[in-house]
GROMACS .gro file of C-alpha atoms in nm:
model
  198
    1MET     CA    1  -3.064  -3.680  11.157
    2GLY     CA    2  -2.712  -3.521  11.236
    3GLU     CA    3  -2.766  -3.683  11.593
    4ILE     CA    4  -2.800  -4.042  11.474
    5PHE     CA    5  -2.510  -3.998  11.208
    6ALA     CA    6  -2.283  -3.909  11.504
    7ARG     CA    7  -2.392  -4.175  11.674
    8MET     CA    8  -2.350  -4.448  11.430
    9ILE     CA    9  -1.952  -4.276  11.379
   10THR     CA   10  -1.902  -4.296  11.753
   11PHE     CA   11  -2.011  -4.650  11.782
   12ALA     CA   12  -1.810  -4.735  11.448
   13MET     CA   13  -1.495  -4.546  11.616
   14VAL     CA   14  -1.551  -4.751  11.951
   15SER     CA   15  -1.556  -5.068  11.750
   16ILE     CA   16  -1.250  -4.979  11.517
   17PHE     CA   17  -0.994  -4.863  11.791
   18THR     CA   18  -1.125  -4.914  12.152
   19GLU     CA   19  -1.334  -5.286  12.134
   20ASN     CA   20  -1.147  -5.381  11.800
   21ALA     CA   21  -1.281  -5.758  11.774
   22ILE     CA   22  -0.912  -5.890  11.701
   23PHE     CA   23  -0.718  -5.680  11.925
   24ASP     CA   24  -0.920  -5.640  12.211
   25ARG     CA   25  -1.157  -5.945  12.204
   26ALA     CA   26  -0.965  -6.192  11.985
   27PHE     CA   27  -1.288  -6.241  11.789
   28GLY     CA   28  -1.178  -6.393  11.431
   29ALA     CA   29  -0.793  -6.379  11.468
   30ASN     CA   30  -0.767  -6.670  11.292
   31VAL     CA   31  -0.931  -6.575  10.999
   32ALA     CA   32  -0.746  -6.272  11.010
   33ILE     CA   33  -0.425  -6.475  11.000
   34TYR     CA   34  -0.539  -6.674  10.710
   35ALA     CA   35  -0.643  -6.343  10.536
   36SER     CA   36  -0.342  -6.152  10.599
   37ARG     CA   37  -0.097  -6.395  10.378
   38LYS     CA   38  -0.248  -6.229  10.039
   39ASP     CA   39  -0.354  -5.839   9.985
   40GLU     CA   40  -0.667  -5.917   9.789
   41HIS     CA   41  -0.788  -6.173  10.094
   42VAL     CA   42  -0.781  -5.893  10.342
   43ILE     CA   43  -1.012  -5.677  10.112
   44GLY     CA   44  -1.239  -5.987  10.032
   45PHE     CA   45  -1.255  -6.058  10.371
   46THR     CA   46  -1.298  -5.703  10.517
   47VAL     CA   47  -1.574  -5.673  10.237
   48GLY     CA   48  -1.774  -5.986  10.344
   49ILE     CA   49  -1.715  -5.938  10.715
   50THR     CA   50  -1.858  -5.566  10.715
   51ALA     CA   51  -2.145  -5.625  10.473
   52MET     CA   52  -2.211  -5.891  10.733
   53THR     CA   53  -2.177  -5.729  11.050
   54THR     CA   54  -2.358  -5.423  10.932
   55LEU     CA   55  -2.689  -5.600  10.759
   56ALA     CA   56  -2.683  -5.889  11.049
   57SER     CA   57  -2.663  -5.607  11.323
   58ILE     CA   58  -2.995  -5.446  11.191
   59ALA     CA   59  -3.190  -5.747  11.134
   60SER     CA   60  -3.059  -5.835  11.505
   61TYR     CA   61  -3.151  -5.456  11.667
   62PHE     CA   62  -3.530  -5.580  11.538
   63LEU     CA   63  -3.520  -5.948  11.699
   64ASP     CA   64  -3.327  -5.797  12.004
   65ARG     CA   65  -3.641  -5.586  12.079
   66LEU     CA   66  -3.871  -5.860  12.037
   67VAL     CA   67  -3.671  -6.168  12.215
   68LEU     CA   68  -3.490  -6.023  12.511
   69PRO     CA   69  -3.767  -5.863  12.717
   70LEU     CA   70  -3.912  -6.206  12.735
   71GLU     CA   71  -3.823  -6.395  13.060
   72TYR     CA   72  -3.589  -6.646  12.931
   73GLY     CA   73  -3.513  -6.441  12.622
   74GLU     CA   74  -3.134  -6.426  12.627
   75LEU     CA   75  -3.089  -6.806  12.614
   76PHE     CA   76  -3.219  -6.827  12.285
   77MET     CA   77  -3.024  -6.528  12.126
   78PRO     CA   78  -2.749  -6.749  11.981
   79LEU     CA   79  -2.985  -6.951  11.796
   80ILE     CA   80  -3.142  -6.632  11.657
   81TYR     CA   81  -2.802  -6.470  11.590
   82LEU     CA   82  -2.689  -6.780  11.408
   83GLY     CA   83  -3.045  -6.801  11.237
   84ILE     CA   84  -2.981  -6.468  11.096
   85ILE     CA   85  -2.631  -6.476  10.953
   86GLY     CA   86  -2.766  -6.812  10.796
   87VAL     CA   87  -3.029  -6.660  10.640
   88LEU     CA   88  -2.816  -6.386  10.540
   89TYR     CA   89  -2.537  -6.592  10.411
   90ILE     CA   90  -2.787  -6.802  10.199
   91GLY     CA   91  -2.967  -6.492  10.095
   92GLY     CA   92  -2.633  -6.362   9.988
   93LEU     CA   93  -2.522  -6.635   9.784
   94LEU     CA   94  -2.820  -6.687   9.592
   95LEU     CA   95  -2.811  -6.315   9.483
   96LEU     CA   96  -2.434  -6.323   9.387
   97TRP     CA   97  -2.525  -6.640   9.208
   98LYS     CA   98  -2.818  -6.541   8.985
   99PHE     CA   99  -2.671  -6.174   8.924
  100PHE     CA  100  -2.311  -6.175   8.966
  101HIS     CA  101  -2.184  -6.558   8.880
  102SER     CA  102  -1.812  -6.490   8.777
  103THR     CA  103  -1.780  -6.320   9.154
  104PHE     CA  104  -1.937  -6.610   9.303
  105LYS     CA  105  -1.751  -6.854   9.126
  106LYS     CA  106  -1.448  -6.666   9.287
  107ILE     CA  107  -1.567  -6.670   9.644
  108LYS     CA  108  -1.791  -6.956   9.690
  109ASN     CA  109  -1.472  -7.140   9.861
  110PHE     CA  110  -1.385  -6.896  10.078
  111VAL     CA  111  -1.713  -6.697  10.160
  112HIS     CA  112  -1.805  -6.918  10.438
  113LEU     CA  113  -1.462  -6.845  10.629
  114ALA     CA  114  -1.563  -6.471  10.649
  115ILE     CA  115  -1.943  -6.534  10.701
  116PHE     CA  116  -1.905  -6.807  10.983
  117ASN     CA  117  -1.692  -6.624  11.238
  118CYS     CA  118  -1.624  -6.514  11.600
  119ALA     CA  119  -1.627  -6.160  11.438
  120VAL     CA  120  -1.957  -6.166  11.336
  121ILE     CA  121  -2.127  -6.349  11.591
  122GLY     CA  122  -1.944  -6.158  11.856
  123ALA     CA  123  -2.035  -5.819  11.725
  124LEU     CA  124  -2.426  -5.932  11.745
  125PHE     CA  125  -2.372  -6.026  12.083
  126LEU     CA  126  -2.166  -5.705  12.195
  127ASN     CA  127  -2.466  -5.486  12.017
  128ALA     CA  128  -2.717  -5.672  12.242
  129SER     CA  129  -2.481  -5.568  12.532
  130PHE     CA  130  -2.396  -5.207  12.445
  131GLY     CA  131  -2.633  -5.049  12.111
  132SER     CA  132  -2.903  -4.877  12.254
  133ASP     CA  133  -3.069  -4.777  11.904
  134LEU     CA  134  -3.072  -4.895  11.543
  135ALA     CA  135  -2.769  -4.618  11.475
  136GLY     CA  136  -2.577  -4.791  11.768
  137TYR     CA  137  -2.616  -5.144  11.615
  138ILE     CA  138  -2.539  -4.985  11.268
  139GLY     CA  139  -2.218  -4.837  11.374
  140TYR     CA  140  -2.107  -5.097  11.589
  141GLY     CA  141  -2.160  -5.351  11.320
  142PHE     CA  142  -2.009  -5.155  11.017
  143GLY     CA  143  -1.718  -5.064  11.285
  144THR     CA  144  -1.658  -5.411  11.367
  145GLY     CA  145  -1.592  -5.466  10.988
  146ILE     CA  146  -1.344  -5.187  10.968
  147GLY     CA  147  -1.159  -5.269  11.292
  148PHE     CA  148  -1.136  -5.652  11.125
  149PHE     CA  149  -0.971  -5.451  10.782
  150LEU     CA  150  -0.729  -5.263  11.022
  151ALA     CA  151  -0.630  -5.574  11.230
  152SER     CA  152  -0.591  -5.815  10.885
  153PHE     CA  153  -0.407  -5.476  10.719
  154PHE     CA  154  -0.134  -5.509  11.048
  155LEU     CA  155  -0.117  -5.853  11.041
  156ASN     CA  156  -0.077  -5.855  10.622
  157ILE     CA  157   0.239  -5.588  10.681
  158ALA     CA  158   0.364  -5.777  10.961
  159HIS     CA  159   0.357  -6.143  10.775
  160GLU     CA  160   0.648  -6.032  10.538
  161ARG     CA  161   0.862  -5.956  10.796
  162LEU     CA  162   0.758  -6.203  11.073
  163ASP     CA  163   0.792  -6.488  10.812
  164SER     CA  164   1.210  -6.456  10.732
  165GLU     CA  165   1.475  -6.650  10.863
  166LYS     CA  166   1.581  -6.426  11.154
  167ILE     CA  167   1.262  -6.587  11.342
  168PRO     CA  168   1.353  -6.943  11.465
  169LYS     CA  169   1.180  -7.230  11.274
  170VAL     CA  170   0.957  -7.347  11.571
  171PHE     CA  171   0.776  -6.979  11.605
  172ARG     CA  172   0.752  -6.941  11.237
  173GLY     CA  173   0.402  -6.921  11.117
  174TYR     CA  174   0.071  -6.922  11.322
  175PRO     CA  175   0.294  -6.875  11.663
  176ILE     CA  176   0.480  -6.561  11.552
  177MET     CA  177   0.185  -6.416  11.447
  178LEU     CA  178  -0.022  -6.509  11.775
  179ILE     CA  179   0.261  -6.325  11.996
  180TYR     CA  180   0.248  -6.059  11.729
  181ILE     CA  181  -0.151  -5.997  11.799
  182GLY     CA  182  -0.063  -6.004  12.193
  183ILE     CA  183   0.187  -5.743  12.156
  184VAL     CA  184  -0.034  -5.537  11.918
  185SER     CA  185  -0.350  -5.591  12.119
  186LEU     CA  186  -0.110  -5.468  12.448
  187ALA     CA  187  -0.040  -5.139  12.248
  188PHE     CA  188  -0.413  -5.097  12.155
  189ASN     CA  189  -0.483  -5.138  12.540
  190VAL     CA  190  -0.191  -4.874  12.658
  191LEU     CA  191  -0.355  -4.636  12.369
  192VAL     CA  192  -0.704  -4.655  12.483
  193GLY     CA  193  -0.603  -4.604  12.872
  194TYR     CA  194  -0.683  -4.967  12.996
  195THR     CA  195  -0.528  -5.058  13.324
  196ALA     CA  196  -0.488  -5.383  13.494
  197LYS     CA  197  -0.738  -5.458  13.745
  198PHE     CA  198  -0.542  -5.624  14.045
   0.00000   0.00000   0.00000
């Protein structure tokens, strides 16, 4: 049991820091920029993305074992992953509507942004490439959501400073955030030890 938990933690740490969805792969950067505008959005989007990546990773583990060994199995995986995300999305909304109606009213206008984005489906594709067992899939899925939180938190902190009069008007908003993401991505890559392959 301890070895399984250690594998989950290892894959979570890899997906948080070295394979961060936003800073390394640029998955979900537009959603992170949108979420970073308000503190409560950062938490709400992170909870949605973390729940979805973790649950979808568990489901994709079992379906990967069935479909990937087939001759053309990898061709069907995008549709299967979208199906997993769609079923979890509808099931989650129905549960919230039935048992937590006030929460459902608050999140119904934003939940689709948290669920249907590149960070979620990208985590499933990366799991198929890197994850070897159920613990790896769960760890990588959970870590992707926490990595999204880390990136959104950095963007939230920078949002106030980058939205000032000192920034030229043409760069304010989305352009300066993309430049900031690029600079932080370079810093993450240096910390991890990536080198340019020329």
